[in-house]
C-alpha cells in the first residue's frame, strides 16, 4: 500500500519552500513530503533525507528519480543529523521536517511485525540493518519489571502488570516469535471487556514495544537540538507526531527554545487534519503538527 503523506498542505505552508532553498527531511519514508518540497524549490533546491529503512530509501529514490541529484538520501537514523550535515557539507538549511512513526507500507507490506492484525515475525524495527533490537528480544529476554515499565511508560497501558505476567508465563513454555502469538497472550491476560471494546487489547502493548525497540523518544530528544543548529535564521522547523509522548517532547522543546529567544512558535496549538483529510486518509486522525520560526 502506498503511503499517503499527512498534512502536506500545512507542512508546505509552514516550511514555505522557495526556489533554490535546501531542506532536511528527517523521515524520508517513500518520499511524499520531499517530492512536494523538491517541486517548490526547483530548479536547484536540494533535500537531505534520512530513513533507517533501506526499503523506504529504495522506494524514495525510485519515486524521486526525476529530481536527480537534488535528493541526497541517507540510510541512517536522523539522530545522526549533525554528523551527516557536516559530511555532506549541507547546512545551513531553510528548514527541517520530521514526520515521526511508521509508514503505511511498513505497517502493511514489509513484514515488520508492527501490526497485530497480521501474522508476522515479532521484529518492530524501522531499521533493516542486521543486529538491531527486536520486539521478540524484549518479550523473551527482558525481566518482567522491565516489560512492565515499557508497557506502562510507552503504552500508557493500565494492565501492564497483567500483560507482562502473561508474557513471562508464556515464554517459559514457548519462545514468542510472532505477532499472532503475542496478540493471543495479551488477549488471554486482559478482561474480555478490555477498554469497553474501544480499542484492540494489543494496541497499547504494540505501540510500547515499537517505541522501545526503536528508542523513539531518545531519538526525538537527540534530533531536535541538532535540527535547530542546522537551520539558518528565518528558517522553519516542522514536526508531526502521532502519539502524546512524542508530541510532549516537541512541545516542551519548543517552549524552552522560545523562552531562550531562539525560536518563535508558529503553532500555539498543534495543527490537526481536517475532517476531509481524515476521511481520505484515516492515519491523519492522530497527527499533530507543530512549527517554529528560527530567530
Ligand atoms: C511517517 S513515515 C514518513 C513518511 C514520509 N514523510 C512520506 O511522505 O512518505 C516515517 C518514516 O520515518 C522512518 N524513521 C523512523 N525512525 C527513524 C529514525 N530514527 N531515523 C530515520 N528514519 C526513521 C521510518 O522508517 C518511516 O519510513
Coordinates of C-alpha atoms and ligand atoms in Angstrom, one line a residue:
X1 CA 0.0 0.0 0.0
X2 CA 1.4 3.4 -1.0
X3 CA 2.0 5.9 1.8
X4 CA -0.2 9.0 1.7
X5 CA 1.7 11.9 3.3
X6 CA -0.3 13.6 6.1
X7 CA -1.0 17.4 6.4
X8 CA 1.0 18.1 3.2
X9 CA -0.6 21.5 2.6
X10 CA 0.0 22.6 6.1
X11 CA 3.6 21.3 6.0
X12 CA 4.3 23.4 2.9
X13 CA 2.6 26.4 4.4
X14 CA 4.9 26.3 7.4
X15 CA 8.1 25.2 5.7
X16 CA 7.4 27.8 3.0
X17 CA 9.9 26.4 0.4
X18 CA 11.2 28.8 -2.2
X19 CA 13.2 28.1 -5.4
X20 CA 16.8 27.3 -4.5
X21 CA 16.2 26.5 -0.8
X22 CA 17.7 23.4 0.8
X23 CA 15.8 21.3 3.3
X24 CA 16.3 18.3 5.5
X25 CA 13.6 15.6 5.7
X26 CA 14.4 13.5 8.8
X27 CA 11.9 10.9 7.9
X28 CA 12.0 10.5 4.1
X29 CA 9.7 7.4 4.0
X30 CA 8.6 6.8 0.5
X31 CA 9.3 10.5 -0.3
X32 CA 5.9 12.1 -0.4
X33 CA 6.6 15.3 1.5
X34 CA 10.1 15.5 -0.1
X35 CA 8.5 15.4 -3.6
X36 CA 6.4 18.4 -2.7
X37 CA 9.4 20.3 -1.3
X38 CA 11.5 19.5 -4.4
X39 CA 8.8 20.7 -6.7
X40 CA 8.6 24.1 -4.8
X41 CA 12.4 24.5 -4.6
X42 CA 13.1 23.8 -8.3
X43 CA 15.3 24.1 -10.2
X44 CA 18.2 23.9 -7.8
X45 CA 17.0 23.3 -4.2
X46 CA 18.1 20.1 -2.6
X47 CA 16.7 17.8 0.2
X48 CA 18.9 15.7 2.5
X49 CA 16.7 12.8 3.5
X50 CA 17.1 10.2 6.3
X51 CA 15.5 6.9 6.8
X52 CA 16.5 3.8 8.8
X53 CA 14.6 1.6 6.5
X54 CA 16.6 0.6 3.3
X55 CA 13.3 -0.4 1.6
X56 CA 12.0 3.1 2.1
X57 CA 15.2 4.6 0.8
X58 CA 15.0 2.4 -2.3
X59 CA 11.3 3.4 -3.0
X60 CA 12.0 7.1 -2.3
X61 CA 15.0 7.0 -4.7
X62 CA 12.7 5.5 -7.4
X63 CA 9.8 7.8 -6.7
X64 CA 12.1 10.9 -6.8
X65 CA 14.2 9.7 -9.7
X66 CA 13.2 12.7 -11.8
X67 CA 14.8 15.1 -9.3
X68 CA 18.2 13.6 -9.9
X69 CA 21.0 14.7 -7.6
X70 CA 18.6 17.2 -5.9
X71 CA 17.8 14.3 -3.5
X72 CA 20.6 13.2 -1.1
X73 CA 19.3 10.1 0.7
X74 CA 21.0 8.5 3.7
X75 CA 20.1 5.2 5.1
X76 CA 20.7 6.0 8.8
X77 CA 19.0 7.5 11.9
X78 CA 18.1 11.1 11.9
X79 CA 19.7 11.1 15.4
X80 CA 23.0 11.4 13.3
X81 CA 21.8 14.6 11.7
X82 CA 24.7 16.9 12.7
X83 CA 27.3 14.4 11.5
X84 CA 25.6 13.8 8.2
X85 CA 25.1 17.5 7.5
X86 CA 28.9 18.0 8.1
X87 CA 29.8 15.0 5.9
X88 CA 27.5 16.2 3.1
X89 CA 28.6 19.8 3.6
X90 CA 24.8 20.6 3.5
X91 CA 24.0 23.3 6.1
X92 CA 22.6 25.7 7.0
X93 CA 19.2 24.9 5.6
X94 CA 15.9 26.7 5.1
X95 CA 14.0 24.2 7.1
X96 CA 13.8 20.7 8.7
X97 CA 10.8 18.4 8.6
X98 CA 10.1 15.4 10.9
X99 CA 7.1 13.1 10.3
X100 CA 7.6 10.6 13.1
X101 CA 6.5 7.0 13.3
X102 CA 5.9 4.3 10.6
X103 CA 4.6 4.5 7.1
X104 CA 1.6 2.6 5.6
X105 CA 3.8 0.1 3.6
X106 CA 5.8 -0.6 6.8
X107 CA 2.6 -1.4 8.6
X108 CA 1.0 -3.4 5.8
X109 CA 3.5 -4.8 3.3
X110 CA 7.0 -5.0 4.7
X111 CA 6.8 -7.9 7.2
X112 CA 8.0 -5.7 10.1
X113 CA 5.6 -7.0 12.8
X114 CA 4.1 -3.6 13.5
X115 CA 0.5 -4.8 13.1
X116 CA -1.4 -7.1 15.4
X117 CA -3.8 -7.7 12.6
X118 CA -1.2 -9.7 10.6
X119 CA 0.9 -12.8 11.3
X120 CA 4.5 -11.6 11.0
X121 CA 7.8 -12.1 12.8
X122 CA 8.0 -10.1 16.0
X123 CA 10.6 -7.5 14.8
X124 CA 9.1 -4.0 15.0
X125 CA 12.3 -2.2 14.0
X126 CA 12.4 0.6 11.4
X127 CA 16.0 -0.4 10.7
X128 CA 16.8 -3.1 8.1
X129 CA 20.4 -3.5 9.4
X130 CA 21.3 -6.8 10.9
X131 CA 21.8 -6.8 14.6
X132 CA 19.1 -4.3 15.6
X133 CA 17.0 -4.8 18.7
X134 CA 13.7 -6.7 18.1
X135 CA 10.4 -6.9 20.0
X136 CA 11.0 -10.7 20.2
X137 CA 14.2 -10.0 22.1
X138 CA 12.3 -7.7 24.6
X139 CA 9.5 -10.1 25.3
X140 CA 11.7 -13.2 25.5
X141 CA 14.7 -11.9 27.5
X142 CA 13.8 -8.7 29.4
X143 CA 12.8 -9.1 33.0
X144 CA 9.1 -8.8 34.0
X145 CA 9.7 -5.5 35.7
X146 CA 11.4 -4.1 32.6
X147 CA 8.5 -5.2 30.4
X148 CA 6.0 -3.6 32.9
X149 CA 7.9 -0.4 32.7
X150 CA 7.9 -0.4 28.9
X151 CA 4.2 -1.1 28.7
X152 CA 3.2 1.4 31.3
X153 CA 5.5 4.2 30.2
X154 CA 5.4 3.9 26.4
X155 CA 2.0 2.3 26.0
X156 CA 0.3 4.1 29.0
X157 CA -1.2 0.6 29.5
X158 CA -3.1 0.3 32.8
X159 CA -2.9 -3.5 32.7
X160 CA 0.9 -3.6 32.2
X161 CA 1.5 -5.9 35.1
X162 CA -1.1 -8.5 34.0
X163 CA 0.1 -8.5 30.4
X164 CA 3.8 -8.7 31.5
X165 CA 2.9 -11.7 33.7
X166 CA 1.1 -13.3 30.7
X167 CA 4.2 -12.8 28.6
X168 CA 6.6 -14.2 31.2
X169 CA 4.5 -17.3 31.8
X170 CA 4.0 -18.0 28.1
X171 CA 7.7 -17.6 27.3
X172 CA 8.6 -20.4 29.8
X173 CA 6.6 -22.8 27.5
X174 CA 7.5 -21.5 24.1
X175 CA 9.6 -18.8 22.6
X176 CA 7.4 -15.8 21.5
X177 CA 8.3 -15.2 17.8
X178 CA 5.2 -13.9 16.0
X179 CA 2.7 -11.1 16.3
X180 CA -0.2 -13.5 16.5
X181 CA 1.4 -15.4 19.4
X182 CA 1.9 -12.2 21.3
X183 CA -1.6 -10.9 20.5
X184 CA -3.1 -14.2 21.8
X185 CA -1.1 -13.9 25.0
X186 CA -2.3 -10.3 25.5
X187 CA -5.9 -11.3 24.8
X188 CA -5.8 -14.1 27.4
X189 CA -4.2 -11.7 30.0
X190 CA -6.8 -8.9 29.9
X191 CA -10.5 -9.0 30.7
X192 CA -13.0 -9.7 27.9
X193 CA -14.4 -6.1 28.0
X194 CA -10.9 -4.5 27.7
X195 CA -11.4 -0.7 27.4
X196 CA -15.1 -1.4 26.8
X197 CA -14.1 -2.6 23.3
X198 CA -13.0 0.9 22.2
X199 CA -9.5 -0.3 21.2
X200 CA -8.0 -3.7 20.5
X201 CA -6.3 -5.2 23.6
X202 CA -2.9 -5.4 21.8
X203 CA -2.9 -1.7 20.7
X204 CA -1.0 -0.2 23.6
X205 CA 1.4 -3.1 24.0
X206 CA 2.4 -3.0 20.3
X207 CA 2.9 0.8 20.5
X208 CA 5.0 0.4 23.6
X209 CA 7.2 -2.3 22.2
X210 CA 7.7 -0.3 18.9
X211 CA 8.8 2.8 20.9
X212 CA 11.2 0.7 23.0
X213 CA 12.7 -1.3 20.0
X214 CA 13.4 1.9 18.1
X215 CA 14.3 4.1 21.2
X216 CA 11.8 6.5 19.5
X217 CA 11.7 9.1 22.4
X218 CA 15.5 9.1 22.8
X219 CA 15.9 9.7 19.0
X220 CA 13.4 12.6 19.1
X221 CA 15.3 14.2 22.0
X222 CA 18.6 13.8 20.2
X223 CA 17.5 15.2 16.9
X224 CA 15.6 18.4 18.0
X225 CA 18.7 20.4 19.1
X226 CA 20.7 19.2 16.1
X227 CA 17.9 20.2 13.7
X228 CA 17.8 23.7 15.3
X229 CA 21.5 24.2 14.8
X230 CA 21.2 23.2 11.1
X231 CA 18.6 25.8 10.3
X232 CA 19.5 29.4 9.3
X233 CA 17.8 32.4 10.9
X234 CA 14.4 32.9 9.4
X235 CA 14.2 29.1 8.6
X236 CA 11.5 26.7 9.8
X237 CA 11.2 23.6 11.9
X238 CA 8.1 21.4 11.4
X239 CA 7.4 18.3 13.5
X240 CA 4.5 15.9 13.1
X241 CA 3.8 13.5 16.0
X242 CA 1.4 10.6 16.2
X243 CA 1.3 9.9 19.9
X244 CA 1.2 12.1 23.0
X245 CA 4.6 11.1 24.3
X246 CA 6.3 12.3 21.1
X247 CA 4.2 15.4 20.9
X248 CA 5.0 16.3 24.6
X249 CA 8.8 16.2 23.8
X250 CA 8.3 18.5 20.8
X251 CA 6.0 20.8 22.8
X252 CA 8.5 21.1 25.7
X253 CA 11.5 21.7 23.4
X254 CA 9.6 24.4 21.6
X255 CA 8.6 26.1 24.9
X256 CA 12.2 26.0 26.2
X257 CA 13.7 27.3 22.9
X258 CA 11.0 30.0 22.8
X259 CA 11.8 31.1 26.4
X260 CA 15.5 31.3 25.3
X261 CA 14.5 33.5 22.4
X262 CA 15.9 31.0 19.9
X263 CA 12.6 30.3 18.1
X264 CA 9.2 31.8 17.6
X265 CA 6.4 29.3 17.9
X266 CA 4.1 29.5 14.9
X267 CA 1.5 27.0 16.2
X268 CA 0.2 28.0 19.7
X269 CA -1.9 24.9 19.4
X270 CA -0.9 21.8 17.3
X271 CA -2.4 21.8 13.9
X272 CA -4.5 18.7 13.1
X273 CA -6.0 17.2 9.9
X274 CA -9.3 18.5 8.5
X275 CA -12.3 16.1 8.5
X276 CA -11.9 15.8 4.7
X277 CA -8.3 14.6 5.1
X278 CA -9.2 12.2 7.9
X279 CA -11.9 10.7 5.6
X280 CA -9.4 10.3 2.8
X281 CA -6.5 9.2 5.0
X282 CA -7.6 7.8 8.4
X283 CA -4.0 7.7 9.5
X284 CA -4.0 11.5 9.7
X285 CA -6.5 11.4 12.6
X286 CA -3.8 11.3 15.2
X287 CA -1.3 13.6 13.5
X288 CA -0.3 16.8 15.4
X289 CA 1.9 19.4 13.7
X290 CA 4.0 21.9 15.5
X291 CA 6.0 24.5 13.7
X292 CA 8.6 27.2 14.6
X293 CA 10.5 30.0 13.0
X294 CA 14.2 30.1 13.8
X295 CA 15.5 33.5 15.1
Ligands
LIG1 C1 5.6 8.5 8.7 S1 6.9 7.9 7.8 C2 7.4 9.2 6.8 C3 6.6 9.4 5.5 C4 7.1 10.5 4.6 N1 7.0 11.8 5.2 C5 6.4 10.5 3.3 O1 5.8 11.5 2.9 O2 6.4 9.5 2.6 C6 8.2 7.8 9.0 C7 9.5 7.3 8.4 O3 10.5 7.6 9.4 C8 11.4 6.5 9.5 N2 12.1 6.5 10.8 C9 11.6 6.2 12.0 N3 12.5 6.4 12.9 C10 13.6 6.9 12.3 C11 14.9 7.3 12.7 N4 15.3 7.3 14.0 N5 15.8 7.7 11.7 C12 15.4 7.8 10.4 N6 14.2 7.4 10.0 C13 13.3 7.0 10.9 C14 10.5 5.2 9.2 O4 11.3 4.2 8.8 C15 9.5 5.8 8.2 O5 9.9 5.4 6.9

